[in-house]
CSV table of C-alpha atoms in Angstrom, one decimal:
chain,number,residue,atom,x,y,z
A,1,MET,CA,-30.0,29.0,70.3
A,2,LYS,CA,-31.2,25.6,71.4
A,3,ASN,CA,-34.6,24.5,70.2
A,4,LYS,CA,-35.3,27.9,68.8
A,5,ILE,CA,-38.3,28.1,66.5
A,6,VAL,CA,-37.5,29.8,63.3
A,7,TYR,CA,-40.4,31.7,61.7
A,8,ILE,CA,-40.1,31.4,58.0
A,9,GLY,CA,-43.5,32.2,56.6
A,10,LEU,CA,-42.4,35.2,54.5
A,11,LEU,CA,-39.7,33.4,52.5
A,12,VAL,CA,-39.5,30.4,50.3
A,13,ALA,CA,-36.8,29.1,48.1
A,14,SER,CA,-37.0,30.3,44.5
A,15,THR,CA,-37.8,27.8,41.8
A,16,MET,CA,-34.4,28.5,40.2
A,17,PHE,CA,-32.8,26.3,42.8
A,18,GLY,CA,-34.8,23.2,41.8
A,19,SER,CA,-37.3,21.1,43.8
A,20,CYS,CA,-34.6,19.2,45.7
A,21,ASP,CA,-33.6,22.4,47.4
A,22,LYS,CA,-36.9,24.0,48.2
A,23,TYR,CA,-37.6,24.2,51.9
A,24,LEU,CA,-40.2,21.6,52.5
A,25,ASP,CA,-43.4,22.2,54.3
A,26,ILE,CA,-42.7,19.5,56.9
A,27,LYS,CA,-44.0,21.5,59.8
A,28,PRO,CA,-47.0,23.8,60.2
A,29,VAL,CA,-46.9,26.7,57.8
A,30,GLY,CA,-44.9,29.6,59.3
A,31,ALA,CA,-43.1,27.6,62.0
A,32,VAL,CA,-40.3,25.2,61.0
A,33,ILE,CA,-37.8,23.5,63.2
A,34,PRO,CA,-35.0,22.0,61.0
A,35,THR,CA,-33.7,18.7,62.3
A,36,THR,CA,-32.2,16.8,59.4
A,37,THR,CA,-29.5,17.3,56.8
A,38,SER,CA,-32.2,17.8,54.2
A,39,ASP,CA,-33.9,20.4,56.4
A,40,PHE,CA,-30.7,22.4,56.7
A,41,ARG,CA,-30.0,22.2,53.0
A,42,GLY,CA,-33.4,23.6,52.4
A,43,LEU,CA,-32.8,26.4,54.9
A,44,LEU,CA,-29.6,27.2,53.1
A,45,ALA,CA,-31.5,27.2,49.8
A,46,THR,CA,-33.7,30.0,51.3
A,47,ALA,CA,-30.6,31.9,52.3
A,48,TYR,CA,-29.4,31.8,48.7
A,49,SER,CA,-32.8,32.6,47.2
A,50,ILE,CA,-33.2,35.8,49.1
A,51,PHE,CA,-29.7,37.1,48.5
A,52,PRO,CA,-30.2,40.6,47.2
A,53,ALA,CA,-30.2,41.6,43.5
A,54,HIS,CA,-28.3,44.8,44.2
A,55,LYS,CA,-25.8,44.8,41.4
A,56,SER,CA,-28.2,46.3,38.8
A,57,TYR,CA,-28.8,49.3,41.1
A,58,LEU,CA,-25.0,49.8,41.4
A,59,ASN,CA,-24.7,49.8,37.6
A,60,LEU,CA,-27.0,52.9,37.6
A,61,ARG,CA,-24.3,54.8,39.6
A,62,THR,CA,-21.5,54.1,37.1
A,63,ASP,CA,-20.3,55.4,33.7
A,64,GLU,CA,-21.9,52.4,31.9
A,65,LEU,CA,-25.5,53.5,31.5
A,66,TYR,CA,-27.8,56.4,30.8
A,67,LEU,CA,-31.4,56.7,31.8
A,68,ASP,CA,-34.4,56.5,29.4
A,69,GLU,CA,-36.3,59.6,30.6
A,70,TYR,CA,-39.5,58.2,29.2
A,71,SER,CA,-39.3,54.9,31.1
A,72,GLU,CA,-42.4,53.9,33.0
A,73,ASP,CA,-40.1,53.0,36.0
A,74,LEU,CA,-38.4,56.4,36.0
A,75,SER,CA,-39.5,57.5,39.5
A,76,ALA,CA,-38.2,54.2,41.0
A,77,ILE,CA,-34.6,54.6,39.8
A,78,LYS,CA,-34.0,58.2,38.8
A,79,ASP,CA,-32.6,59.2,42.2
A,80,ILE,CA,-30.3,56.2,42.2
A,81,TYR,CA,-29.0,57.3,38.8
A,82,LEU,CA,-28.5,60.8,40.1
A,83,TRP,CA,-26.7,59.7,43.3
A,84,ASN,CA,-29.4,61.4,45.4
A,85,ASP,CA,-29.1,59.2,48.5
A,86,GLN,CA,-29.7,62.1,50.9
A,87,ASN,CA,-33.3,62.8,50.1
A,88,PRO,CA,-34.6,60.5,47.4
A,89,ASP,CA,-38.2,60.5,46.1
A,90,PRO,CA,-40.4,58.4,48.3
A,91,THR,CA,-41.1,56.1,45.3
A,92,THR,CA,-37.4,55.4,44.8
A,93,THR,CA,-36.5,51.7,45.1
A,94,PRO,CA,-34.3,51.4,48.3
A,95,TYR,CA,-30.9,49.8,48.0
A,96,PRO,CA,-31.0,46.3,49.3
A,97,TYR,CA,-30.1,46.1,53.0
A,98,GLN,CA,-32.5,44.0,55.0
A,99,ASN,CA,-32.3,40.9,52.7
A,100,PHE,CA,-28.5,40.7,53.3
A,101,TYR,CA,-29.3,40.3,57.0
A,102,ARG,CA,-32.1,37.9,56.3
A,103,SER,CA,-29.7,35.7,54.3
A,104,ILE,CA,-27.2,36.0,57.2
A,105,PHE,CA,-30.0,35.0,59.6
A,106,TYR,CA,-30.5,31.7,57.9
A,107,ALA,CA,-26.8,31.1,57.7
A,108,ASN,CA,-26.5,31.8,61.5
A,109,HIS,CA,-29.3,29.4,62.3
A,110,ILE,CA,-27.6,26.6,60.3
A,111,LEU,CA,-24.3,27.2,62.0
A,112,SER,CA,-25.8,27.3,65.5
A,113,GLU,CA,-28.0,24.2,65.1
A,114,ILE,CA,-26.8,21.7,62.5
A,115,ASP,CA,-24.2,19.9,64.6
A,116,GLU,CA,-26.6,19.2,67.4
A,117,LYS,CA,-29.6,18.4,65.3
A,118,ALA,CA,-28.2,16.6,62.3
A,119,GLY,CA,-24.9,15.3,63.5
A,120,ASN,CA,-21.5,15.1,61.8
A,121,SER,CA,-21.2,14.1,58.2
A,122,ALA,CA,-19.4,15.2,55.0
A,123,GLU,CA,-22.6,16.6,53.6
A,124,ASN,CA,-23.2,18.7,56.8
A,125,ASP,CA,-19.7,20.0,56.6
A,126,GLN,CA,-20.4,21.2,53.0
A,127,ILE,CA,-23.6,22.9,54.2
A,128,LYS,CA,-21.7,24.6,57.0
A,129,ALA,CA,-19.0,25.7,54.6
A,130,GLU,CA,-21.6,27.3,52.3
A,131,ALA,CA,-23.3,29.0,55.3
A,132,TYR,CA,-20.0,30.5,56.5
A,133,ALA,CA,-19.3,31.6,52.9
A,134,ILE,CA,-22.6,33.3,52.3
A,135,ARG,CA,-22.4,35.0,55.7
A,136,ALA,CA,-18.9,36.3,54.7
A,137,TYR,CA,-20.1,37.4,51.3
A,138,ALA,CA,-23.1,39.3,52.6
A,139,HIS,CA,-21.0,41.2,55.1
A,140,PHE,CA,-18.4,41.9,52.3
A,141,GLU,CA,-21.1,43.3,50.0
A,142,LEU,CA,-22.6,45.4,52.7
A,143,LEU,CA,-19.2,46.8,53.6
A,144,ASN,CA,-18.4,47.8,50.0
A,145,MET,CA,-21.7,49.6,49.6
A,146,TYR,CA,-22.1,51.3,53.0
A,147,ALA,CA,-18.6,51.8,54.3
A,148,PRO,CA,-15.6,53.9,53.0
A,149,LYS,CA,-13.0,52.5,50.7
A,150,PHE,CA,-10.6,50.2,52.6
A,151,ASN,CA,-7.6,52.0,54.0
A,152,ALA,CA,-5.3,49.8,56.1
A,153,ALA,CA,-4.1,52.9,58.1
A,154,THR,CA,-7.7,53.8,59.2
A,155,ALA,CA,-9.6,50.5,59.1
A,156,ALA,CA,-9.5,50.2,62.9
A,157,THR,CA,-11.5,53.4,63.3
A,158,ASP,CA,-13.5,53.7,60.1
A,159,LYS,CA,-17.1,53.0,60.6
A,160,GLY,CA,-18.3,49.9,58.9
A,161,ILE,CA,-21.5,48.0,59.2
A,162,ALA,CA,-23.5,46.0,61.7
A,163,LEU,CA,-22.3,42.5,62.3
A,164,SER,CA,-24.7,39.6,62.7
A,165,THR,CA,-23.3,36.3,64.0
A,166,ALA,CA,-26.0,34.8,66.2
A,167,VAL,CA,-29.7,33.9,66.1
A,168,ASP,CA,-31.0,36.4,68.5
A,169,LEU,CA,-34.1,38.4,67.5
A,170,GLU,CA,-33.6,40.8,70.4
A,171,GLN,CA,-30.0,41.7,69.8
A,172,GLU,CA,-29.0,45.3,69.3
A,173,PHE,CA,-27.0,45.8,66.1
A,174,LYS,CA,-24.2,48.3,66.5
A,175,LEU,CA,-21.8,49.5,63.9
A,176,ALA,CA,-18.5,47.6,63.8
A,177,THR,CA,-15.3,49.1,62.4
A,178,VAL,CA,-14.1,48.2,59.0
A,179,GLU,CA,-11.3,46.1,60.6
A,180,GLU,CA,-13.8,44.2,62.8
A,181,VAL,CA,-16.0,43.4,59.8
A,182,TYR,CA,-13.0,42.0,57.8
A,183,ASN,CA,-11.9,40.0,60.8
A,184,LEU,CA,-15.2,38.2,60.8
A,185,ILE,CA,-15.1,37.8,57.0
A,186,PHE,CA,-11.6,36.2,57.1
A,187,SER,CA,-12.6,34.0,60.0
A,188,ASP,CA,-15.7,32.8,58.2
A,189,LEU,CA,-13.8,32.1,55.0
A,190,ALA,CA,-11.1,30.2,56.8
A,191,LYS,CA,-13.7,27.9,58.3
A,192,ALA,CA,-15.5,27.6,55.0
A,193,GLU,CA,-12.3,26.6,53.3
A,194,SER,CA,-11.5,24.0,56.0
A,195,LEU,CA,-15.0,22.4,55.7
A,196,VAL,CA,-15.9,22.6,52.0
A,197,LYS,CA,-16.0,19.3,50.1
A,198,GLU,CA,-17.0,20.2,46.6
A,199,ASN,CA,-14.4,21.8,44.3
A,200,VAL,CA,-17.2,22.8,42.0
A,201,PRO,CA,-21.0,22.3,42.2
A,202,THR,CA,-22.1,18.8,41.0
A,203,SER,CA,-24.1,20.3,38.1
A,204,ALA,CA,-24.6,23.5,36.3
A,205,THR,CA,-28.0,24.0,37.8
A,206,LEU,CA,-26.4,24.1,41.3
A,207,ARG,CA,-23.9,26.8,40.4
A,208,TYR,CA,-25.6,29.3,42.7
A,209,ARG,CA,-23.9,27.4,45.6
A,210,PHE,CA,-20.6,28.2,47.1
A,211,SER,CA,-17.9,25.6,46.3
A,212,LYS,CA,-14.1,25.5,46.9
A,213,SER,CA,-13.5,27.4,43.7
A,214,ALA,CA,-16.1,30.1,44.6
A,215,ILE,CA,-14.5,30.5,48.1
A,216,PHE,CA,-11.1,31.0,46.5
A,217,ALA,CA,-12.6,33.5,44.0
A,218,LEU,CA,-14.2,35.5,46.8
A,219,GLN,CA,-11.0,35.6,48.7
A,220,SER,CA,-9.1,36.8,45.6
A,221,ARG,CA,-11.7,39.6,45.2
A,222,ILE,CA,-11.5,40.6,48.8
A,223,HIS,CA,-7.7,40.8,48.8
A,224,LEU,CA,-7.7,42.7,45.5
A,225,TYR,CA,-10.0,45.3,47.0
A,226,ARG,CA,-7.7,45.6,50.0
A,227,ALA,CA,-4.6,46.0,47.7
A,228,GLU,CA,-3.1,42.8,49.1
A,229,TRP,CA,-1.6,41.8,45.8
A,230,ALA,CA,0.2,38.5,46.6
A,231,GLU,CA,-2.9,37.1,48.3
A,232,ALA,CA,-5.2,38.2,45.5
A,233,LYS,CA,-3.0,36.5,42.9
A,234,ALA,CA,-2.5,33.3,44.9
A,235,TYR,CA,-6.3,32.7,45.6
A,236,ALA,CA,-7.1,33.4,41.9
A,237,GLU,CA,-4.5,30.9,40.9
A,238,GLN,CA,-5.9,28.3,43.3
A,239,ALA,CA,-9.3,28.7,41.8
A,240,LEU,CA,-7.9,28.4,38.3
A,241,VAL,CA,-6.2,25.2,39.2
A,242,ILE,CA,-9.6,23.7,39.7
A,243,ASN,CA,-10.9,25.1,36.3
A,244,ASP,CA,-9.1,27.6,34.1
A,245,ASN,CA,-11.4,27.5,31.1
A,246,LEU,CA,-12.5,30.6,29.2
A,247,GLU,CA,-15.2,31.0,26.7
A,248,ASP,CA,-13.7,31.6,23.2
A,249,LEU,CA,-16.0,34.0,21.6
A,250,ASN,CA,-14.5,33.3,18.2
A,251,VAL,CA,-16.3,29.9,18.3
A,252,SER,CA,-18.7,29.9,21.2
A,253,ALA,CA,-22.3,31.4,21.2
A,254,VAL,CA,-22.4,31.2,25.1
A,255,LEU,CA,-21.7,34.4,26.9
A,256,PRO,CA,-19.0,34.2,29.6
A,257,ASN,CA,-21.5,35.2,32.3
A,258,GLU,CA,-24.1,32.6,31.4
A,259,PHE,CA,-24.5,30.0,34.2
A,260,THR,CA,-23.7,27.2,31.6
A,261,SER,CA,-20.5,28.9,30.6
A,262,VAL,CA,-17.3,26.8,31.0
A,263,GLU,CA,-15.8,29.7,33.0
A,264,MET,CA,-18.7,30.2,35.4
A,265,ILE,CA,-17.7,29.6,39.0
A,266,GLN,CA,-20.8,30.8,40.9
A,267,ALA,CA,-24.1,32.1,39.3
A,268,LEU,CA,-25.9,33.4,42.3
A,269,GLU,CA,-26.7,37.1,41.8
A,270,ASN,CA,-29.2,38.7,39.5
A,271,ILE,CA,-27.0,41.3,37.8
A,272,GLY,CA,-29.7,42.5,35.3
A,273,ASN,CA,-32.9,43.6,37.1
A,274,ASN,CA,-35.6,43.8,34.4
A,275,MET,CA,-36.7,47.3,35.6
A,276,VAL,CA,-33.1,48.6,35.1
A,277,VAL,CA,-32.5,46.8,31.9
A,278,ARG,CA,-35.7,48.2,30.2
A,279,SER,CA,-35.0,51.7,31.5
A,280,THR,CA,-31.5,52.3,30.4
A,281,TYR,CA,-29.1,52.4,27.4
A,282,VAL,CA,-25.4,51.9,27.3
A,283,LYS,CA,-23.5,55.1,27.2
A,284,PRO,CA,-21.8,55.7,23.8
A,285,GLU,CA,-18.6,56.6,25.6
A,286,PHE,CA,-18.6,53.2,27.2
A,287,ILE,CA,-19.2,51.4,23.9
A,288,ALA,CA,-16.2,53.4,22.6
A,289,LYS,CA,-13.9,51.6,25.1
A,290,TYR,CA,-14.2,48.6,22.8
A,291,ASP,CA,-12.5,48.1,19.4
A,292,ALA,CA,-15.7,47.8,17.4
A,293,ALA,CA,-13.8,46.3,14.5
A,294,GLY,CA,-12.3,43.3,16.4
A,295,ASP,CA,-13.7,43.0,19.9
A,296,LEU,CA,-16.3,40.3,19.8
A,297,ARG,CA,-17.9,41.5,23.0
A,298,VAL,CA,-19.6,44.4,21.4
A,299,GLU,CA,-22.1,42.2,19.6
A,300,LYS,CA,-22.1,39.5,22.4
A,301,TYR,CA,-22.7,41.8,25.3
A,302,PHE,CA,-24.8,44.5,23.7
A,303,GLN,CA,-27.6,44.8,21.2
A,304,LYS,CA,-28.5,47.7,18.9
A,305,SER,CA,-31.8,49.4,19.6
A,306,GLY,CA,-32.1,51.9,16.8
A,307,SER,CA,-29.1,54.1,17.1
A,308,ARG,CA,-28.5,53.1,20.7
A,309,TYR,CA,-27.2,50.0,22.5
A,310,VAL,CA,-28.9,48.0,25.3
A,311,SER,CA,-27.3,45.3,27.4
A,312,ILE,CA,-27.8,41.7,26.7
A,313,LYS,CA,-26.5,40.8,30.1
A,314,GLY,CA,-29.6,40.6,32.2
A,315,GLY,CA,-33.4,40.1,32.2
A,316,ASN,CA,-33.0,36.4,32.5
A,317,ASP,CA,-31.8,34.1,35.3
A,318,LYS,CA,-29.3,32.5,33.0
A,319,PHE,CA,-27.1,35.6,33.3
A,320,ASN,CA,-26.9,35.4,37.1
A,321,THR,CA,-23.2,36.0,38.0
A,322,SER,CA,-21.1,36.2,41.1
A,323,PHE,CA,-17.7,34.9,40.1
A,324,ARG,CA,-16.2,33.7,36.8
A,325,ASN,CA,-12.7,33.0,35.4
A,326,GLY,CA,-12.5,36.1,33.3
A,327,GLU,CA,-12.4,38.2,36.5
A,328,LEU,CA,-9.8,35.9,38.1
A,329,VAL,CA,-7.5,36.3,35.1
A,330,LEU,CA,-7.8,40.1,35.4
A,331,ASN,CA,-7.2,39.9,39.2
A,332,ILE,CA,-3.9,38.1,38.5
A,333,ALA,CA,-3.0,40.7,35.8
A,334,GLU,CA,-3.6,43.6,38.2
A,335,ALA,CA,-1.9,42.0,41.2
A,336,ALA,CA,1.1,41.2,39.0
A,337,VAL,CA,1.6,44.7,37.6
A,338,GLN,CA,1.2,46.1,41.1
A,339,THR,CA,4.2,43.9,42.2
A,340,ASP,CA,6.3,44.9,39.1
A,341,ASP,CA,5.8,41.5,37.4
A,342,LEU,CA,4.9,43.0,34.1
A,343,THR,CA,5.6,39.8,32.2
A,344,SER,CA,2.9,37.9,34.1
A,345,ALA,CA,0.6,40.8,33.9
A,346,LYS,CA,0.8,41.0,30.1
A,347,SER,CA,0.6,37.3,29.8
A,348,SER,CA,-2.7,37.2,31.8
A,349,LEU,CA,-4.2,40.2,29.9
A,350,LEU,CA,-3.4,38.6,26.5
A,351,LYS,CA,-4.7,35.2,27.7
A,352,LEU,CA,-8.1,36.8,28.1
A,353,ALA,CA,-7.9,38.9,25.0
A,354,LYS,CA,-7.2,35.9,22.8
A,355,ASN,CA,-10.6,34.6,23.7
A,356,ARG,CA,-12.4,37.9,23.2
A,357,LEU,CA,-10.9,39.4,20.0
A,358,THR,CA,-10.7,38.3,16.4
A,359,ALA,CA,-7.3,36.9,15.3
A,360,THR,CA,-6.5,40.1,13.5
A,361,ALA,CA,-7.5,42.3,16.4
A,362,PHE,CA,-5.6,40.2,18.8
A,363,GLU,CA,-2.4,40.5,16.9
A,364,ALA,CA,-2.6,44.3,17.0
A,365,TYR,CA,-3.6,44.2,20.7
A,366,GLN,CA,-0.7,41.9,21.5
A,367,ALA,CA,1.8,44.3,20.0
A,368,LYS,CA,0.2,47.2,21.9
A,369,VAL,CA,0.3,45.4,25.3
A,370,ASN,CA,3.8,44.2,24.9
A,371,GLY,CA,4.9,47.8,24.4
A,372,LEU,CA,3.3,49.2,27.5
A,373,ASN,CA,5.2,50.5,30.6
A,374,LYS,CA,3.9,49.8,34.1
A,375,ALA,CA,1.6,52.9,34.4
A,376,ASP,CA,0.1,52.4,31.0
A,377,LEU,CA,-0.3,48.7,31.6
A,378,LEU,CA,-2.2,49.3,34.9
A,379,SER,CA,-4.5,51.7,33.1
A,380,GLU,CA,-5.1,49.2,30.4
A,381,ILE,CA,-6.0,46.5,32.9
A,382,TYR,CA,-8.5,48.9,34.5
A,383,GLU,CA,-10.0,49.5,31.0
A,384,GLU,CA,-10.1,45.8,30.3
A,385,ARG,CA,-11.9,45.1,33.6
A,386,ALA,CA,-14.5,47.7,32.4
A,387,ARG,CA,-14.9,46.0,29.1
A,388,GLU,CA,-14.9,42.4,30.2
A,389,LEU,CA,-17.0,42.8,33.4
A,390,ALA,CA,-19.4,45.3,31.9
A,391,LEU,CA,-22.8,45.5,33.7
A,392,GLU,CA,-22.0,42.6,36.0
A,393,GLY,CA,-22.2,44.9,39.0
A,394,LEU,CA,-18.5,45.2,39.7
A,395,ARG,CA,-17.8,48.5,37.9
A,396,TRP,CA,-19.0,50.7,40.9
A,397,PHE,CA,-16.7,48.8,43.3
A,398,ASP,CA,-13.8,49.1,40.9
A,399,LEU,CA,-14.2,52.8,40.5
A,400,LYS,CA,-14.6,53.2,44.3
A,401,ARG,CA,-11.5,51.2,45.2
A,402,THR,CA,-9.2,52.8,42.6
A,403,THR,CA,-9.4,56.4,41.3
A,404,GLN,CA,-13.0,57.4,42.3
A,405,PRO,CA,-13.2,59.5,39.1
A,406,GLN,CA,-15.7,62.2,38.2
A,407,ILE,CA,-18.8,60.8,36.5
A,408,ILE,CA,-21.3,62.9,34.6
A,409,HIS,CA,-24.9,61.8,34.2
A,410,GLU,CA,-27.3,63.8,32.0
A,411,PHE,CA,-31.0,64.1,32.9
A,412,GLY,CA,-33.6,66.6,31.8
A,413,GLY,CA,-31.1,68.6,29.8
A,414,LYS,CA,-28.9,69.1,32.8
A,415,ASP,CA,-25.5,67.6,33.8
A,416,TYR,CA,-25.3,66.0,37.3
A,417,LEU,CA,-21.8,65.4,38.6
A,418,LEU,CA,-20.3,62.9,40.9
A,419,GLN,CA,-17.0,64.7,41.7
A,420,GLN,CA,-13.7,62.9,42.0
A,421,ASN,CA,-13.4,61.4,45.5
A,422,ASP,CA,-17.0,62.4,46.1
A,423,PRO,CA,-18.4,61.3,49.5
A,424,ARG,CA,-21.2,59.6,47.6
A,425,TYR,CA,-18.9,56.8,46.6
A,426,THR,CA,-20.0,55.6,50.0
A,427,ILE,CA,-23.7,54.9,49.8
A,428,LYS,CA,-25.9,56.1,52.7
A,429,PHE,CA,-27.7,53.5,54.7
A,430,PRO,CA,-31.3,53.3,53.4
A,431,ARG,CA,-33.9,55.4,55.2
A,432,GLU,CA,-35.8,52.3,56.3
A,433,ALA,CA,-32.7,50.8,57.8
A,434,ILE,CA,-31.9,53.9,59.9
A,435,GLN,CA,-35.5,54.1,61.1
A,436,ASN,CA,-35.3,50.4,62.2
A,437,ASN,CA,-31.8,50.8,63.7
A,438,PRO,CA,-30.9,54.3,65.0
A,439,ASN,CA,-27.3,52.9,65.7
A,440,LEU,CA,-26.7,53.4,62.0
């Protein structure tokens, strides 16, 4: 909208993004009309800063964690842990919803105004590319949380989420189909790819931003979730052409998901909300997925607390994670095995393992992997995704898109079951969202 005043008073860029990216108070507090490249970069910084920290709450739904029943925060997260989305306690922390659309709002304003107000330049193209990418990513995350598992045969009729593509405070948000949402996502990412100038952010402190490698990584994840194997593999390979480094845990003290890691692509999302971290322990059954004698991730990803384990991934902005090379290597492995290229699948799996296991453990693992048939290799790739990407907020989506297995959570001496293919693998829209938009 031309000459539209954007009311920003409730949101400011977080200090994690650095002073150069804070939205400056260049207009009266509460009303800002961006006109320069710097203004629009600041507006985009706000879009990044309010992107939801939803991944920790998704971790609560998986087979990774169990709840500390003596936690001071119990009432806020208990019903999330028990998959009670139908009638949660009023004190339950709602799943992020509104902030996705707030982030999209800022992206929409940039895309509708920057050409006219700030003109054409390479820097403005980069800003537009990031705005298209963050809009696509927000819609993709909403879709994975609040819509059913992608099914190509029913996507044209399956209910998805509300789309937002314009700055119109009076617009009525109606549910689009899953196919319509993906059409927007793919359109936005095609535009982002055509405009993006930076292969990677110019410094580690700017790794919250979308770059060409992050756009490729997002496209790889999207196609993987849609079971489009050739595309998932191709985009992962394009991202790895830009940077294919992996942290070698045999020699490095840096975790693969630290923002300074050599394999970090984009460090935007808070995957370790403090309330969740201090209120949970890692399930012993999950720890058992690792070879404790030779898998270096056991002591790198987790810490002993008495007889129990807690996650090291989280509670600090340095562990913010959206995309990294370890995931891309596993995307290639899964896509390869699904297209009967077992040699490439095994090669990718072993490439990652060599950087995560001791030399002795790797030798044994290599022999095991080389002897696997297709079905067992696919199962091993799923297990390796669980181990490698533990508590980074992707486990729930992996379970949902694959086998949707039964999960048992214990609480108060009672077992609570999420049945196989349970409808609760699709999260209900938050109560507040439905109250604000009856179309949901």
